[in-house]
PDB file of C-alpha atoms in Angstrom:
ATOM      1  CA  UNK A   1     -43.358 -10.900 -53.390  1.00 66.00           C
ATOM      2  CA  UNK A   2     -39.960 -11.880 -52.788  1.00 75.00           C
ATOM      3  CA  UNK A   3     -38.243 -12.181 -49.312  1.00 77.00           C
ATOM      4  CA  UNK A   4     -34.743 -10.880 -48.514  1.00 75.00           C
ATOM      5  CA  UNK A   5     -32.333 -13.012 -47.336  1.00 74.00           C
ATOM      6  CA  UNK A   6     -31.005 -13.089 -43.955  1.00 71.00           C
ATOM      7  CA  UNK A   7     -27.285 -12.712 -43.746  1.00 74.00           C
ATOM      8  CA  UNK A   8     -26.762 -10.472 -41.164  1.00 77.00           C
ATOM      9  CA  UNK A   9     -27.339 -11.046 -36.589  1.00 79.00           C
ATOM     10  CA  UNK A  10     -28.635  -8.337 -35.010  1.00 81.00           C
ATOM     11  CA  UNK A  11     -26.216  -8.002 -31.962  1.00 82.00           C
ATOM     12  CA  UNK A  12     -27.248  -5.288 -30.122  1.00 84.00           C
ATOM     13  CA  UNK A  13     -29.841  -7.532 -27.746  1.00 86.00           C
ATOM     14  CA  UNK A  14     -27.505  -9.878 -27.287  1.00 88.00           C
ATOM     15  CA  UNK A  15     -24.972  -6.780 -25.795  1.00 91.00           C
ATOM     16  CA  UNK A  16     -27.886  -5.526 -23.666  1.00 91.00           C
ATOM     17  CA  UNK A  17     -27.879  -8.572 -21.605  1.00 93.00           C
ATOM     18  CA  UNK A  18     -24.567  -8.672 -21.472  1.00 93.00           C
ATOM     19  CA  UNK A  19     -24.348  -5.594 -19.790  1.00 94.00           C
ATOM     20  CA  UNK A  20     -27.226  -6.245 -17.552  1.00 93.00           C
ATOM     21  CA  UNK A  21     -25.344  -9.687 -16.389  1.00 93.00           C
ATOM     22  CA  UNK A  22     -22.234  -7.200 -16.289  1.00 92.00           C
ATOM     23  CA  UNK A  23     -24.071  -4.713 -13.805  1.00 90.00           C
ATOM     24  CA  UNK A  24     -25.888  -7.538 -11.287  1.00 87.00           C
ATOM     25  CA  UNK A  25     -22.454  -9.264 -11.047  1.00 86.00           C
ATOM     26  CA  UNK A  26     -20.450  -5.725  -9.814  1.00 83.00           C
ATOM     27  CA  UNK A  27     -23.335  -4.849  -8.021  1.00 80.00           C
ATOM     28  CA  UNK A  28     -23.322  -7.891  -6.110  1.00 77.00           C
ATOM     29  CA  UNK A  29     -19.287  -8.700  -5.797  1.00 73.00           C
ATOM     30  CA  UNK A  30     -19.076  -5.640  -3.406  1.00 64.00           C
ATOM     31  CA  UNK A  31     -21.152  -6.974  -0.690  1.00 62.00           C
ATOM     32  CA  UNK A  32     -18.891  -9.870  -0.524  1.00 59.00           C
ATOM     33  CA  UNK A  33     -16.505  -9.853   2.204  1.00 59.00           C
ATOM     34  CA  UNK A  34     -13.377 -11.267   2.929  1.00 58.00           C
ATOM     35  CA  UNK A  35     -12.625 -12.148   6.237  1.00 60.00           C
ATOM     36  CA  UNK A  36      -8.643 -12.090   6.287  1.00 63.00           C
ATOM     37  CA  UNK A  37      -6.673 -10.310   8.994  1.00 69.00           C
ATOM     38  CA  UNK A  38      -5.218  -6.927   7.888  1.00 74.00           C
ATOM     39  CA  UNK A  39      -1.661  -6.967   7.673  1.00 74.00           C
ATOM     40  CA  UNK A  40       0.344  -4.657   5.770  1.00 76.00           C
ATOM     41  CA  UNK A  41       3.117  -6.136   3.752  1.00 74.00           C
ATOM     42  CA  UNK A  42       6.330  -5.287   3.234  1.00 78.00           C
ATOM     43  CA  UNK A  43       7.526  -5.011  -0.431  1.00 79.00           C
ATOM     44  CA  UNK A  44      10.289  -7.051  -1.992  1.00 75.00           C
ATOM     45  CA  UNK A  45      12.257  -7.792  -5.212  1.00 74.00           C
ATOM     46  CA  UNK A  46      12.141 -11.373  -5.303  1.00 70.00           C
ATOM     47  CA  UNK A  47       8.701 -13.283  -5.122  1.00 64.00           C
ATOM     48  CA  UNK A  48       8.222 -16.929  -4.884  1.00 63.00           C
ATOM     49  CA  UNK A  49       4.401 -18.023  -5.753  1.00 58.00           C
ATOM     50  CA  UNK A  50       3.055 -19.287  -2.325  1.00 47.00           C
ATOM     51  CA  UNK A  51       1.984 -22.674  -2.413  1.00 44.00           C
ATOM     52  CA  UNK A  52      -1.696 -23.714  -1.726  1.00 42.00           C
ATOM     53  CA  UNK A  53      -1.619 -26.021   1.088  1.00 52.00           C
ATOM     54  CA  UNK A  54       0.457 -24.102   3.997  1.00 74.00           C
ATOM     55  CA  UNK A  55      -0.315 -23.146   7.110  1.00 86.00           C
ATOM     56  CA  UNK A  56      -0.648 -19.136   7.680  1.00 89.00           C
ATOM     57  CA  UNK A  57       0.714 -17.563  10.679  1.00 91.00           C
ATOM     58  CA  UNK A  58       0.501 -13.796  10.588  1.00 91.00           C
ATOM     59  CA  UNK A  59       1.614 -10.997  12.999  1.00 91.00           C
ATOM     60  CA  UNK A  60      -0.176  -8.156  13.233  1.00 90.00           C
ATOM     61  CA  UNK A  61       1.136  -4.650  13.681  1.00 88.00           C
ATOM     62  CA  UNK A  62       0.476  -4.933  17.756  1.00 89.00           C
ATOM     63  CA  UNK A  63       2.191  -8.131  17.583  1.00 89.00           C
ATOM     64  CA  UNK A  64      -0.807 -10.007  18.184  1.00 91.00           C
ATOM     65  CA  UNK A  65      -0.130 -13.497  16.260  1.00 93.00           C
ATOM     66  CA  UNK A  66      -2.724 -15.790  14.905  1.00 92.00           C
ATOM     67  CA  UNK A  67      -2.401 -19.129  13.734  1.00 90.00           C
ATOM     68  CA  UNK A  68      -4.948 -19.947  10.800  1.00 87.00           C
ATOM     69  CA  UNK A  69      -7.037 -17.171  11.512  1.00 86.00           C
ATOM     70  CA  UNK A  70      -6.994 -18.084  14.612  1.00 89.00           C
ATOM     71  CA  UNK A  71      -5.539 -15.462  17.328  1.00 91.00           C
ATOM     72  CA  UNK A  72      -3.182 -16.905  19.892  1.00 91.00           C
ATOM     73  CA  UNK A  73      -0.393 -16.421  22.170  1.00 91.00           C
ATOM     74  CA  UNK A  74       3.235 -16.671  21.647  1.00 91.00           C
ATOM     75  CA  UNK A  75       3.210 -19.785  23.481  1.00 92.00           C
ATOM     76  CA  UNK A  76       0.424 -21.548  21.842  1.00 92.00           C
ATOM     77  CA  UNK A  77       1.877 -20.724  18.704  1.00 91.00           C
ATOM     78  CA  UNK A  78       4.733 -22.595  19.571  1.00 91.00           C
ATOM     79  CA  UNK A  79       3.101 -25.557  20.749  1.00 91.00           C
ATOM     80  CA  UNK A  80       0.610 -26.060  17.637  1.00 90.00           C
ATOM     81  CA  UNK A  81       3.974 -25.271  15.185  1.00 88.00           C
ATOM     82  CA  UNK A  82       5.605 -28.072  17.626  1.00 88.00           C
ATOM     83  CA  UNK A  83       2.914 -30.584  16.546  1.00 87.00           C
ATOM     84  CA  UNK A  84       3.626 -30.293  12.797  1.00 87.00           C
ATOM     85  CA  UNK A  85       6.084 -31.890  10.556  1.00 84.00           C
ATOM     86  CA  UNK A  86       8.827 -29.777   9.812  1.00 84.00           C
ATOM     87  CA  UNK A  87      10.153 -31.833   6.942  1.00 83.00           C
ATOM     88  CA  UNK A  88       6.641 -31.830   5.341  1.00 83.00           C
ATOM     89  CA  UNK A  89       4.392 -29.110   6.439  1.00 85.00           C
ATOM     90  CA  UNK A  90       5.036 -25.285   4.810  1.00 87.00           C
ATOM     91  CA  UNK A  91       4.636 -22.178   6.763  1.00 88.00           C
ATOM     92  CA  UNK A  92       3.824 -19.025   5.340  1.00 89.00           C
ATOM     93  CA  UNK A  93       4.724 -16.010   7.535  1.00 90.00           C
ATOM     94  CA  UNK A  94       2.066 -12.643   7.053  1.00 89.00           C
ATOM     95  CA  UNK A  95       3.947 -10.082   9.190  1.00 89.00           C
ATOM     96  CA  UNK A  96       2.974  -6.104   9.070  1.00 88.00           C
ATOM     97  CA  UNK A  97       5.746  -4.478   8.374  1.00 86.00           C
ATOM     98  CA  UNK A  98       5.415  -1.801  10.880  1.00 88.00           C
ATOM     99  CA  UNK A  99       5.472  -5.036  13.665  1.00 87.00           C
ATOM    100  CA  UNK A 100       8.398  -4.575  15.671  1.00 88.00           C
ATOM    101  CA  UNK A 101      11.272  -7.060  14.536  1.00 88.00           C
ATOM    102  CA  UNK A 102      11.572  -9.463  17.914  1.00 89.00           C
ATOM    103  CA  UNK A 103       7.394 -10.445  16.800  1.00 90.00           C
ATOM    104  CA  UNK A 104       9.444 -11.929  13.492  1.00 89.00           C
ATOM    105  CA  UNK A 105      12.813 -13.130  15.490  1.00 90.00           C
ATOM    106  CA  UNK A 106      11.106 -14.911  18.431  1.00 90.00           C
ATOM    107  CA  UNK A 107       8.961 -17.153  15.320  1.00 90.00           C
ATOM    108  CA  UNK A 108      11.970 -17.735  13.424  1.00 90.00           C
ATOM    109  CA  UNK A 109      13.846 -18.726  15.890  1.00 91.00           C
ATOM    110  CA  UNK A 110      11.645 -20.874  16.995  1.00 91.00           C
ATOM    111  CA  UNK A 111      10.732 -22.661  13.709  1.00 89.00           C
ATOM    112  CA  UNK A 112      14.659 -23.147  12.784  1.00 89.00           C
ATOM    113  CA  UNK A 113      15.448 -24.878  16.137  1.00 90.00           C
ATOM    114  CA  UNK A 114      12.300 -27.209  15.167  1.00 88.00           C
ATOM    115  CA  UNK A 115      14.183 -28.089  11.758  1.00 90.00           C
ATOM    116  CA  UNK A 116      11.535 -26.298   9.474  1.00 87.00           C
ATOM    117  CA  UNK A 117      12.774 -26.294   6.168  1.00 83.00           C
ATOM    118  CA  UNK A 118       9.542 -25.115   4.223  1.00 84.00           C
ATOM    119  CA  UNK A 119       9.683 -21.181   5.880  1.00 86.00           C
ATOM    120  CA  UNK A 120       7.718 -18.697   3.315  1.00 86.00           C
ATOM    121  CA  UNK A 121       7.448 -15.218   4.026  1.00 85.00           C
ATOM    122  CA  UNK A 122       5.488 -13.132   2.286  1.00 84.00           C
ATOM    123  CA  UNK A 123       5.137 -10.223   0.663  1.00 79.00           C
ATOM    124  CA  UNK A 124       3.968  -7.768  -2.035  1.00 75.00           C
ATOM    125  CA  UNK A 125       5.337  -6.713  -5.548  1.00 62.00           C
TER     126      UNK A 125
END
């Protein structure tokens, strides 16, 4: 009695639990949440990556402005972007672009009579 020889994987086990892993993981990724504040970005041409370690500050499209995640007022804005290190520290300005445009000008402003020099404001492709 002679044996064949085995030459050839069965694969199609080893795509059933692929597709199982496949299923739990999509299954699960939608109950994850992301707790970011929704702000609607404007589109431009030119896109510069936005590097990792910068503080957010985001306006909202009620002109509400939060620092970090964090939601304060105009003033206290100004006094925590006071506290940085405008040579150093990089700012990444979130505003919805249906926020009326003195939100925008009253931040700028603000930040270039500080001396920041690291301003990024972002946007979508």
């Amino acid at each position: 009695m002679r044996r064949e020889r085995f030459d050839k994987m069965n694969v199609v086990p080893f795509i059933d639990i692929v597709l199982v892993l496949l299923v739990i993981v999509l299954a699960t990724a939608t109950f994850v949440t992301n707790k970011t504040i929704k702000v609607d970005l404007p589109t431009a041409s030119s896109q510069k990556k936005e590097e990792l370690k910068s503080i957010i500050l985001a306006i909202d499209k009620e002109g509400k402005y939060f620092f970090d995640k964090e939601p304060l007022s105009l003033e206290a804005v100004k006094q925590k972007l006071g506290k940085l290190d405008p040579k150093k520290d990089v700012v990444s300005l979130h505003t919805d672009k249906e926020t009326a445009f003195h939100y925008f000008v009253d931040i700028i402003d603000f930040m270039k009579g500080k001396g920041f020099e690291n301003i990024s404001i972002v946007t979508k492709q």
